[in-house]
XYZ file of C-alpha atoms in Angstrom:
746
model
C 83.809 114.391 98.372
C 85.109 111.514 100.497
C 83.004 108.624 101.674
C 81.707 109.058 105.200
C 83.483 106.946 107.778
C 81.092 104.628 109.582
C 80.650 105.259 113.290
C 83.162 103.632 115.587
C 82.348 101.291 118.427
C 79.169 99.296 118.882
C 77.254 101.232 116.204
C 79.636 100.009 113.501
C 79.882 96.440 114.753
C 77.848 93.517 113.517
C 78.746 90.595 115.739
C 77.718 88.096 113.055
C 78.362 89.565 109.588
C 76.576 88.134 106.583
C 72.998 89.351 107.201
C 71.440 89.495 103.706
C 69.091 92.423 104.271
C 68.739 95.511 106.485
C 65.926 93.991 108.598
C 65.039 90.385 109.476
C 62.264 89.011 107.234
C 58.971 87.653 108.534
C 58.093 83.997 108.123
C 54.990 84.783 106.057
C 55.105 86.682 102.766
C 54.674 90.437 103.382
C 51.378 91.609 101.907
C 51.125 95.222 103.084
C 52.579 97.561 100.393
C 55.615 99.554 101.427
C 58.537 101.443 99.902
C 61.794 99.589 99.094
C 63.916 98.959 102.159
C 67.014 101.139 102.611
C 70.471 99.639 102.054
C 72.294 98.010 104.937
C 74.474 100.179 107.155
C 77.665 98.785 105.624
C 76.636 99.570 102.041
C 77.204 102.571 99.818
C 76.929 103.257 96.103
C 78.534 105.454 93.446
C 78.510 109.170 94.180
C 75.516 110.880 92.593
C 77.189 112.821 89.830
C 75.841 113.447 86.357
C 77.130 111.661 83.232
C 79.419 114.645 82.770
C 80.870 114.608 86.269
C 78.710 117.268 87.926
C 77.617 116.681 91.536
C 73.837 116.405 91.538
C 73.238 116.526 95.273
C 70.695 113.767 94.812
C 70.077 111.270 97.573
C 71.494 107.914 96.525
C 68.118 106.367 97.270
C 66.630 108.401 94.418
C 68.786 106.696 91.783
C 67.652 103.233 92.865
C 64.236 101.599 92.534
C 61.373 103.519 94.125
C 57.684 103.110 94.778
C 55.781 100.407 96.571
C 54.358 98.741 93.457
C 55.835 96.658 90.628
C 55.924 98.537 87.329
C 57.131 98.207 83.765
C 60.381 99.930 82.802
C 58.229 102.891 81.803
C 56.540 103.158 85.199
C 53.149 101.540 84.515
C 51.955 99.570 87.541
C 51.420 95.834 87.051
C 48.695 93.637 88.574
C 50.418 90.310 87.803
C 53.940 89.136 86.981
C 53.447 85.386 87.403
C 51.324 84.566 84.359
C 51.705 85.261 80.654
C 48.815 86.757 78.712
C 47.162 83.807 76.975
C 44.104 83.076 74.846
C 42.268 81.327 77.667
C 43.811 79.627 80.690
C 45.086 76.776 78.503
C 45.467 78.747 75.318
C 48.542 79.988 73.479
C 50.549 82.941 74.773
C 49.696 86.154 72.953
C 52.259 88.308 71.152
C 50.395 91.238 72.654
C 51.909 90.524 76.110
C 54.215 93.540 76.337
C 55.169 92.810 79.950
C 56.277 89.282 79.107
C 58.356 90.549 76.167
C 59.934 93.370 78.197
C 60.733 91.100 81.131
C 62.196 88.271 79.026
C 64.062 90.580 76.647
C 65.751 92.356 79.530
C 66.626 89.040 81.135
C 68.165 87.841 77.886
C 70.522 90.813 78.018
C 71.279 90.989 81.747
C 74.775 89.621 81.289
C 77.522 91.568 79.630
C 80.511 89.817 78.066
C 82.764 88.418 80.767
C 86.213 89.863 81.184
C 88.787 87.772 79.353
C 90.993 88.005 82.446
C 90.090 89.125 85.985
C 86.506 87.901 85.467
C 85.940 86.839 89.074
C 86.131 89.843 91.357
C 85.029 91.494 94.572
C 84.976 95.213 95.283
C 84.335 97.891 97.868
C 84.149 101.656 98.296
C 86.540 103.644 100.431
C 88.584 106.754 100.901
C 92.234 107.612 100.305
C 93.954 110.225 102.459
C 97.199 111.767 101.268
C 100.065 112.194 103.706
C 101.584 115.084 101.785
C 104.936 113.285 101.635
C 104.740 112.954 97.839
C 104.699 116.711 97.270
C 108.388 116.887 96.397
C 108.008 114.406 93.555
C 104.425 114.836 92.290
C 102.020 117.727 91.815
C 99.006 115.365 91.837
C 96.469 117.169 94.011
C 95.029 114.036 95.638
C 98.438 113.230 97.175
C 98.550 116.504 99.122
C 98.395 116.396 102.913
C 95.005 115.409 104.357
C 93.230 115.512 100.995
C 90.529 112.844 101.018
C 89.606 111.165 97.741
C 86.805 108.622 97.202
C 88.059 105.316 95.809
C 86.593 102.102 94.444
C 88.766 98.986 94.603
C 88.246 95.724 92.723
C 90.159 92.563 93.632
C 90.113 89.595 91.285
C 91.678 86.385 90.077
C 93.258 86.391 86.603
C 92.511 83.024 85.024
C 89.134 81.773 86.222
C 85.690 82.571 84.912
C 83.115 84.388 87.013
C 81.880 81.025 88.292
C 85.252 79.789 89.518
C 86.523 79.692 93.100
C 88.323 82.390 95.070
C 91.196 80.474 96.647
C 92.803 78.968 93.559
C 96.539 79.388 92.991
C 96.623 82.431 90.732
C 97.733 86.023 90.405
C 95.280 88.528 91.919
C 94.275 91.848 90.464
C 94.363 94.919 92.739
C 92.745 97.793 90.813
C 91.993 101.150 92.439
C 89.908 103.953 90.965
C 90.658 107.359 92.525
C 87.850 109.876 91.896
C 90.094 112.939 92.148
C 89.143 116.577 91.589
C 91.518 116.641 88.608
C 89.962 113.610 86.915
C 89.942 109.871 87.466
C 93.227 108.089 88.193
C 93.310 104.299 87.882
C 96.125 102.325 89.481
C 95.630 98.933 87.853
C 97.959 96.496 89.593
C 98.422 92.941 90.853
C 99.423 91.224 94.086
C 102.681 90.145 92.392
C 105.153 92.912 91.422
C 106.374 91.285 88.203
C 104.615 89.934 85.146
C 104.951 86.864 82.939
C 106.041 88.757 79.848
C 108.103 91.800 78.908
C 106.110 92.933 75.882
C 102.350 93.273 75.472
C 102.386 91.602 72.085
C 102.791 88.305 73.963
C 99.835 88.883 76.293
C 97.383 86.846 74.161
C 99.921 84.014 74.143
C 100.401 83.759 77.892
C 96.670 84.034 78.580
C 95.773 81.493 75.896
C 98.350 79.169 77.472
C 97.113 79.707 81.031
C 93.396 79.471 80.275
C 91.656 76.065 80.121
C 92.584 73.871 77.177
C 90.418 75.024 74.265
C 89.212 71.548 73.298
C 87.684 70.585 76.671
C 87.590 73.901 78.548
C 89.390 72.309 81.492
C 90.993 72.795 83.947
C 89.232 75.874 85.255
C 91.005 78.641 87.163
C 94.377 76.963 87.604
C 97.766 76.712 85.987
C 98.341 73.000 86.705
C 98.108 71.830 83.106
C 100.207 71.274 80.003
C 99.612 74.406 77.956
C 100.637 76.732 80.776
C 103.848 74.905 81.626
C 104.609 74.400 77.953
C 104.589 78.159 77.428
C 106.476 79.253 80.560
C 109.139 76.574 80.175
C 109.769 77.687 76.598
C 109.451 81.376 77.407
C 111.802 81.781 80.343
C 111.159 85.493 80.874
C 108.049 84.153 82.688
C 110.228 82.382 85.296
C 110.219 85.168 87.889
C 106.444 85.595 87.908
C 105.912 81.834 87.903
C 108.105 81.429 90.981
C 106.106 84.096 92.840
C 102.912 82.295 91.829
C 104.237 78.967 93.126
C 105.081 80.620 96.429
C 102.566 81.353 99.178
C 101.787 84.638 97.395
C 99.738 82.617 94.904
C 97.075 81.761 97.528
C 96.388 84.794 99.786
C 94.563 84.287 103.076
C 92.441 87.349 102.360
C 92.316 90.363 100.088
C 92.800 92.327 103.319
C 96.183 90.651 103.812
C 97.470 91.023 100.273
C 100.064 93.409 98.921
C 99.420 95.298 95.710
C 101.901 96.505 93.119
C 101.677 98.829 90.132
C 104.029 96.357 88.356
C 105.349 98.960 85.897
C 107.655 101.899 86.447
C 105.771 105.207 86.295
C 106.989 108.789 86.048
C 106.031 111.431 88.614
C 106.303 115.156 87.898
C 106.329 117.909 90.538
C 105.236 121.549 90.377
C 108.672 122.563 89.082
C 108.278 120.083 86.197
C 111.044 117.891 87.644
C 110.528 114.178 87.142
C 111.434 110.949 88.914
C 110.663 107.319 88.192
C 108.658 105.307 90.723
C 107.117 101.935 91.466
C 103.808 101.879 93.395
C 103.218 99.555 96.364
C 100.118 98.862 98.476
C 101.124 97.640 101.958
C 98.285 96.020 103.987
C 98.029 97.162 107.586
C 97.249 93.562 108.601
C 100.467 92.264 107.048
C 100.879 89.786 104.207
C 99.423 86.357 104.944
C 98.603 83.306 102.823
C 96.777 80.007 102.935
C 98.545 76.674 102.947
C 97.729 74.525 99.940
C 95.518 71.928 101.623
C 93.611 74.705 103.344
C 92.963 76.374 99.974
C 91.771 73.116 98.441
C 89.297 72.527 101.264
C 87.995 76.088 101.017
C 87.420 75.764 97.281
C 84.975 72.972 97.991
C 83.434 74.329 101.182
C 83.168 78.018 100.350
C 84.279 79.036 96.840
C 83.326 82.637 97.747
C 85.757 82.726 100.674
C 87.668 85.876 99.688
C 84.706 87.989 98.679
C 82.807 86.899 101.800
C 85.822 87.758 103.981
C 86.058 91.244 102.462
C 82.377 92.108 102.780
C 82.052 90.581 106.263
C 85.053 92.560 107.523
C 83.576 95.833 106.277
C 80.124 94.993 107.609
C 81.544 94.193 111.046
C 83.490 97.470 111.173
C 86.975 95.956 110.674
C 87.726 98.281 107.764
C 90.665 97.034 105.666
C 93.529 99.500 105.221
C 96.574 99.771 102.984
C 99.337 102.341 102.825
C 100.277 103.505 99.349
C 104.033 103.777 98.985
C 106.539 104.526 96.256
C 110.073 103.483 95.464
C 111.792 106.510 93.934
C 114.558 106.406 91.295
C 116.349 109.140 89.333
C 114.844 109.786 85.909
C 117.987 109.182 83.889
C 118.173 108.568 80.112
C 119.144 104.929 80.808
C 116.120 104.388 83.095
C 118.019 101.867 85.206
C 118.761 101.641 88.935
C 121.620 99.670 90.497
C 121.956 97.740 87.248
C 118.229 96.864 87.127
C 116.327 97.872 83.987
C 113.303 99.830 85.222
C 111.423 99.263 81.965
C 111.503 95.466 82.350
C 108.208 94.399 84.025
C 109.700 91.028 84.992
C 112.145 92.720 87.405
C 111.803 94.189 90.890
C 114.004 96.606 92.781
C 114.634 95.086 96.255
C 113.309 97.292 99.033
C 116.718 97.156 100.687
C 118.089 99.118 97.696
C 115.141 101.527 97.415
C 112.904 101.688 100.498
C 109.156 102.073 100.034
C 108.152 105.576 101.147
C 104.513 105.866 102.415
C 102.488 108.614 100.697
C 98.897 107.917 101.775
C 96.389 105.635 103.503
C 93.422 103.862 101.905
C 90.488 102.618 103.979
C 87.692 100.500 102.518
C 84.588 101.351 104.515
C 81.524 100.462 102.436
C 80.333 97.419 100.526
C 78.663 97.684 97.149
C 74.901 97.954 96.847
C 74.707 95.992 93.615
C 77.361 93.634 92.284
C 76.472 94.042 88.621
C 76.103 97.825 88.602
C 79.376 98.379 90.432
C 81.784 95.431 90.634
C 80.912 94.029 87.216
C 80.569 97.292 85.290
C 83.545 99.155 86.727
C 86.048 99.910 83.955
C 89.726 100.468 84.751
C 92.377 101.742 82.358
C 96.090 102.485 83.020
C 95.714 105.511 80.734
C 93.358 107.219 83.186
C 95.989 109.628 84.524
C 96.052 112.970 86.319
C 98.593 115.804 86.290
C 101.711 114.729 88.171
C 101.557 111.053 87.118
C 102.781 109.881 83.725
C 103.758 106.639 82.014
C 107.108 105.309 80.823
C 108.204 103.348 77.763
C 107.685 99.938 79.364
C 106.586 97.854 76.324
C 104.048 95.913 78.377
C 102.485 99.131 79.685
C 102.317 100.555 76.157
C 100.157 97.658 75.035
C 97.922 97.935 78.082
C 97.268 101.603 77.263
C 95.634 100.414 74.049
C 94.121 97.145 75.196
C 92.162 98.307 78.238
C 90.280 101.007 76.363
C 89.512 98.659 73.492
C 88.295 95.987 75.913
C 85.928 98.329 77.770
C 84.297 99.448 74.507
C 83.625 95.827 73.586
C 82.638 94.563 77.027
C 80.387 97.460 78.060
C 78.659 97.885 74.725
C 80.118 101.067 73.306
C 82.279 104.125 73.864
C 80.172 105.708 76.621
C 81.191 103.327 79.415
C 82.501 106.303 81.398
C 78.880 107.407 81.901
C 77.984 104.276 83.885
C 77.564 105.563 87.468
C 80.484 103.628 88.982
C 82.795 104.948 86.239
C 81.709 108.586 86.278
C 84.486 111.026 87.152
C 83.977 113.453 90.004
C 85.534 116.280 87.999
C 83.682 118.359 85.348
C 83.672 116.691 81.916
C 83.484 118.572 78.614
C 84.997 116.132 76.146
C 83.277 116.977 72.802
C 82.597 113.235 72.426
C 79.095 112.698 71.077
C 76.484 110.049 70.425
C 77.326 106.327 70.369
C 75.563 103.464 72.106
C 74.332 104.124 75.657
C 74.750 107.887 75.451
C 72.922 109.122 78.568
C 74.226 112.689 78.739
C 71.952 115.182 76.961
C 74.503 117.490 75.390
C 73.774 121.074 74.418
C 75.402 123.353 71.885
C 75.929 122.984 68.154
C 79.714 122.917 67.887
C 81.329 119.788 69.369
C 84.637 120.630 67.755
C 87.665 122.799 68.435
C 88.146 125.623 67.648
C 84.624 126.974 67.340
C 82.822 130.272 67.654
C 79.194 129.132 67.556
C 79.363 127.846 71.146
C 81.350 130.843 72.317
C 84.622 128.959 71.866
C 83.751 126.499 74.657
C 85.394 124.180 75.578
C 88.718 125.987 75.896
C 92.177 124.491 76.246
C 93.834 124.628 79.670
C 97.435 125.477 80.459
C 99.752 123.960 83.022
C 98.624 126.625 85.488
C 95.083 125.255 85.196
C 96.020 121.650 86.087
C 96.165 120.477 82.496
C 97.578 117.007 81.928
C 100.772 117.568 79.935
C 102.926 114.616 78.905
C 106.500 114.786 80.162
C 108.774 115.878 77.276
C 111.116 112.901 77.294
C 113.748 112.778 74.561
C 113.399 109.847 72.192
C 116.752 108.699 70.770
C 117.101 108.376 67.027
C 116.753 104.699 66.138
C 115.579 102.298 63.480
C 112.217 100.562 63.623
C 112.896 97.060 64.990
C 111.167 94.136 66.639
C 113.547 93.273 69.467
C 114.142 93.697 73.200
C 116.981 95.473 74.994
C 119.917 93.282 75.930
C 119.164 93.930 79.616
C 115.857 92.074 79.203
C 117.687 88.796 78.529
C 118.581 87.906 82.155
C 115.721 85.618 83.180
C 117.228 83.859 86.217
C 119.059 86.288 88.539
C 115.912 87.719 90.083
C 114.104 84.385 90.457
C 117.210 83.194 92.322
C 117.045 86.336 94.469
C 113.435 85.506 95.356
C 114.294 81.878 96.180
C 117.249 82.833 98.386
C 115.033 85.347 100.242
C 112.525 82.704 101.324
C 112.558 81.051 104.749
C 112.732 77.217 104.948
C 108.942 76.712 105.349
C 108.280 79.026 102.398
C 110.779 77.106 100.267
C 109.058 73.849 101.170
C 105.745 75.302 99.982
C 107.311 76.371 96.671
C 108.721 72.866 96.131
C 105.330 71.344 96.905
C 103.587 73.729 94.504
C 105.908 72.955 91.591
C 105.639 69.242 92.313
C 101.830 69.345 92.394
C 101.505 71.468 89.263
C 103.947 69.473 87.149
C 102.482 66.157 88.235
C 99.219 67.415 86.716
C 100.910 67.760 83.322
C 100.523 64.907 80.876
C 103.554 65.419 78.664
C 106.880 64.211 80.045
C 108.833 66.631 77.880
C 107.188 69.621 79.575
C 108.181 68.301 83.009
C 111.781 67.774 81.890
C 111.972 71.191 80.278
C 110.628 72.880 83.422
C 113.193 71.053 85.568
C 115.868 72.609 83.369
C 114.414 76.039 84.139
C 114.458 75.247 87.881
C 118.073 74.090 87.661
C 118.967 77.584 86.483
C 117.314 79.039 89.614
C 118.652 76.713 92.324
C 120.100 73.223 92.508
C 118.175 72.157 95.625
C 114.887 73.447 94.241
C 115.406 71.457 91.057
C 116.492 68.282 92.854
C 113.581 68.290 95.296
C 110.984 68.824 92.550
C 112.672 66.197 90.365
C 112.413 63.711 93.237
C 108.673 64.359 93.478
C 108.316 63.801 89.731
C 110.483 60.671 89.697
C 112.839 62.250 87.179
C 116.582 62.980 87.195
C 117.615 66.538 88.055
C 119.484 68.233 85.196
C 122.518 70.449 85.697
C 122.247 74.201 85.293
C 122.926 75.633 81.845
C 123.312 79.186 83.196
C 125.768 80.300 85.910
C 124.072 80.552 89.320
C 124.513 84.078 90.616
C 124.702 84.961 94.317
C 122.510 88.054 94.869
C 122.018 89.342 98.395
C 118.713 88.040 99.806
C 115.871 90.548 100.308
C 114.119 89.863 103.646
C 111.249 92.122 102.520
C 110.183 89.396 100.087
C 109.411 86.921 102.870
C 106.013 86.887 104.570
C 107.483 85.654 107.845
C 109.232 87.390 110.697
C 106.809 90.164 111.681
C 103.815 90.646 113.942
C 100.569 92.193 112.720
C 97.164 93.444 113.916
C 94.447 90.818 114.255
C 91.472 92.938 113.136
C 88.697 90.867 111.601
C 90.283 87.482 112.344
C 87.795 84.693 113.059
C 88.021 82.542 116.205
C 85.842 79.454 116.565
C 84.723 78.611 120.116
C 83.865 74.907 120.500
C 81.361 74.371 123.313
C 78.224 72.508 124.362
C 75.497 73.032 126.956
C 77.640 71.508 129.731
C 80.630 73.793 129.113
C 81.788 76.722 131.245
C 79.247 79.074 129.681
C 80.339 82.089 131.722
C 83.810 81.521 130.297
C 82.347 81.297 126.785
C 80.533 84.612 127.275
C 83.705 86.236 128.575
C 85.699 84.884 125.641
C 83.151 86.174 123.110
C 83.230 89.672 124.552
C 87.039 89.690 124.755
C 87.304 88.606 121.127
C 84.831 91.269 120.009
C 86.629 93.933 122.035
C 89.850 92.944 120.237
C 88.249 93.679 116.855
C 87.932 89.997 115.962
C 84.914 87.787 115.197
C 83.858 84.939 117.552
C 81.779 82.086 116.123
C 80.378 79.544 118.578
C 80.469 75.932 117.347
C 78.100 73.513 119.106
C 76.463 70.109 118.522
C 73.193 71.677 117.300
C 71.922 75.080 116.272
C 70.042 77.567 118.434
C 71.531 78.913 121.660
C 73.484 77.701 124.661
C 71.880 78.379 128.050
C 68.583 79.270 126.394
C 66.854 79.397 129.798
C 69.342 81.864 131.243
C 69.393 85.643 131.222
C 72.178 85.840 128.621
C 71.826 83.032 126.058
C 74.801 82.404 123.779
C 73.967 82.339 120.044
C 75.348 79.376 118.086
C 76.702 80.300 114.654
C 78.027 76.912 113.514
C 77.177 73.287 114.248
C 79.568 70.351 114.223
C 77.935 69.270 110.971
C 78.375 72.664 109.247
C 81.761 73.830 110.552
C 85.120 73.209 108.932
C 88.512 74.322 110.219
C 89.252 76.488 107.183
C 86.616 79.017 108.302
C 88.664 79.930 111.357
C 92.013 81.547 112.041
C 92.152 79.963 115.502
C 90.116 77.600 117.695
C 89.213 77.900 121.375
C 87.897 74.823 123.215
C 85.608 75.164 126.231
C 86.306 72.020 128.243
C 85.375 68.625 126.766
C 82.283 69.039 124.573
C 80.377 65.804 124.144
C 79.519 64.202 120.841
C 76.419 65.259 118.954
C 73.529 62.858 118.488
C 74.046 62.939 114.713
C 77.738 61.938 114.813
C 77.653 58.931 112.555
C 78.894 58.464 109.049
C 75.628 57.524 107.389
C 74.469 61.106 107.927
C 77.725 63.062 107.891
C 80.646 61.467 106.081
C 83.223 63.646 107.783
C 82.257 61.961 111.060
C 83.819 58.812 109.675
C 82.385 55.381 110.338
C 81.875 55.913 114.046
C 78.467 55.146 115.553
C 76.895 56.868 118.552
C 77.231 57.084 121.444
C 80.795 58.453 121.603
C 82.776 60.408 124.150
C 84.376 62.669 121.551
C 82.680 63.845 118.376
C 84.857 62.845 115.384
C 83.924 66.097 113.633
C 85.440 68.076 116.509
C 88.584 65.965 116.246
C 88.664 66.742 112.524
C 88.380 70.477 113.274
C 91.292 70.277 115.675
C 93.580 68.050 113.612
C 93.106 70.138 110.463
C 93.729 73.396 112.314
C 96.812 71.891 113.906
C 98.105 70.619 110.558
C 97.661 74.078 109.038
C 99.678 75.775 111.794
C 96.755 77.593 113.398
C 96.621 78.687 117.017
C 94.546 76.454 119.323
C 93.649 77.157 122.946
C 91.405 75.759 125.640
C 90.487 75.797 129.287
C 88.508 73.842 131.865
C 89.930 70.428 130.942
C 90.344 71.051 127.204
C 93.799 69.437 127.282
C 92.140 66.011 127.434
C 90.200 66.705 124.249
C 93.345 68.021 122.558
C 95.176 64.864 123.595
C 92.459 62.817 121.869
C 93.418 64.692 118.702
C 97.123 63.994 119.256
C 97.879 67.577 120.319
C 99.923 68.405 123.422
C 99.984 71.700 125.269
C 103.734 72.216 124.948
C 103.710 72.530 121.138
C 104.090 75.850 119.250
C 100.843 77.810 119.012
C 99.005 75.633 121.586
C 97.742 77.224 124.808
C 95.905 75.538 127.682
C 95.043 77.435 130.875
C 92.608 78.029 133.689
C 90.482 80.859 132.242
C 89.040 81.787 128.878
C 90.339 85.345 129.247
C 93.952 84.193 129.439
C 93.416 81.898 126.453
C 92.018 84.718 124.297
C 95.087 86.797 125.143
C 97.439 83.979 124.140
C 95.549 83.234 120.916
C 95.602 86.922 119.978
C 99.346 87.047 120.483
C 99.841 83.905 118.390
C 97.594 85.242 115.619
C 99.871 88.273 115.297
C 102.427 85.961 113.655
C 99.672 84.490 111.414
C 100.702 80.855 111.987
C 102.784 78.675 114.305
C 105.512 78.375 111.691
C 107.644 76.124 113.921
C 105.065 73.408 113.339
C 106.170 73.155 109.699
C 109.333 71.032 109.529
C 111.700 71.951 106.725
C 114.458 69.901 105.108
C 116.110 72.896 103.448
């Protein structure tokens, strides 16, 4: 059964997302006993199915805590949980204290082993609706027209630990669990369509190289260090993925504005048992958008939870993120190639100009998790969780993942019964004959968990193809010797990186050059820098020369011939216009501003599906004595430009009384009184430097001029009314940034 869509309009909107609980708390500690509060409107949990996949019909509230009083795990009510049982007030703690032992023992085991990769994640519930357009190539029931399937999606970074920051330069995981009626299907992908390696046997190597140095456990959650660049410069099959990571794709603006890819080539089978090869794509409805590097660095310090907060706030405010699932389709030939591209090589893409992405369904995330540990942390994905109509290929990286994911879940989640954890439970009947093991919560019946049997009436029985059985595609395997080698077609490591480089616009190329320069300057060993420059020379001469200049090293000549592939415009993030749902606009104002204009702007922004945050000298409200006070969400002291996608200035707000450096360093060394608050100037200059839209009315051009910004520049709008300015900012936001503000030498 699909997740319920939240109501549209005002009922689904929270003008200021981020409220921690369903009701505001009192100032004093509540003393009157009452039942646990319900979840917030934006929250949902796993479907209430049994450990064996049977719908229970139980209210979700009945699988959470219940009762007004604190109890032990066995339900005995407790009079005290603040004091250990002791022999006298000052005496030793007694071994008899069962509550102390239960409470501490459980705490000692609250954490499960962290994921080796993808440890830091954020997740949400949603629904997938099939378009029916995949029917010719796949018999998977959840892809049929208008079929709605509950999903759970987890986004993540690859390298960092759970305590790292969101906006580091890294590959992102994009894993989707489809709870289909034919069993669970997991599409375990990334936001980059290629991988570092071609064979899973090298996965420990690339991760060991990318993780912090083992002697000091630094640096955390980044690739700007020697071991990473040592590996990828020696192992040039990693070049394509590395180039994507050094591009803007390595620092997404939001999970909501991030593409997803299945990475591997999969096989689809239709009802006539005809097969095709495909690559899966998730296309965000909001378009693909990224942070600029300085912006990401500021966010990592100011709000390391930026991406997970953005995702949950968007859902809470009713701006439900959406992605279309699409496929590139190729003939299933014995060679498993397309237009000369080896489809089994996970370091290669097929340009969309050669094989267009065909939409097959729409995913909407419409509910946040109720409990991070129970859902986001315990969810277990596996590329081998397949359903009839979807099969794997002989990609050597995928083959290793089919083993590794299952093995990892058994270790991380404490045993083989991880599928019985509520977030992992299938929504299809389960009769697997698997028994016992740690954390077995299903109470099985019968005496014959084996096949065939007669004591249990022969149950469970085997299913045929007519009963939606999963049957592997009978692909012919050529006679061959056992070897440890790769196909010859895997040896081209530079044509596709050059294709990616040639497909970038000048500003995007400048960002790639800056990323390589930054990362390599963080390396200690000169030899690694020189070796990486040789790799870059085999991609593009200008790329190599510009990075070499930043490193103060000579640029080597290419050792491989530079090919001239046709650029793929689909690889660039620039050139389109996109919806602005959930974008955040900061409105800078004070008590002397045009407050009617501020009110009008707030309502116009909300009506456009965006989020207005008022920034003022102090907290509280503007026009507190009026009939319609304006709530203040940020103060000059607390705001930073990276929180906002655009800024709107109401006139010439005066400086705050606290605008001096002894209290707030970002105010500089200025002392009050001042005409312009230096923190407001910092907001404006940073936003301008990052290519963000800025607007104002009622004399705002004078404040902008103080920040060195003129009204005739790209992405700057100054007018007579706040309504007109909101319209202009919305139009500018559709292109994500004022790209003309980024000069390019290339």
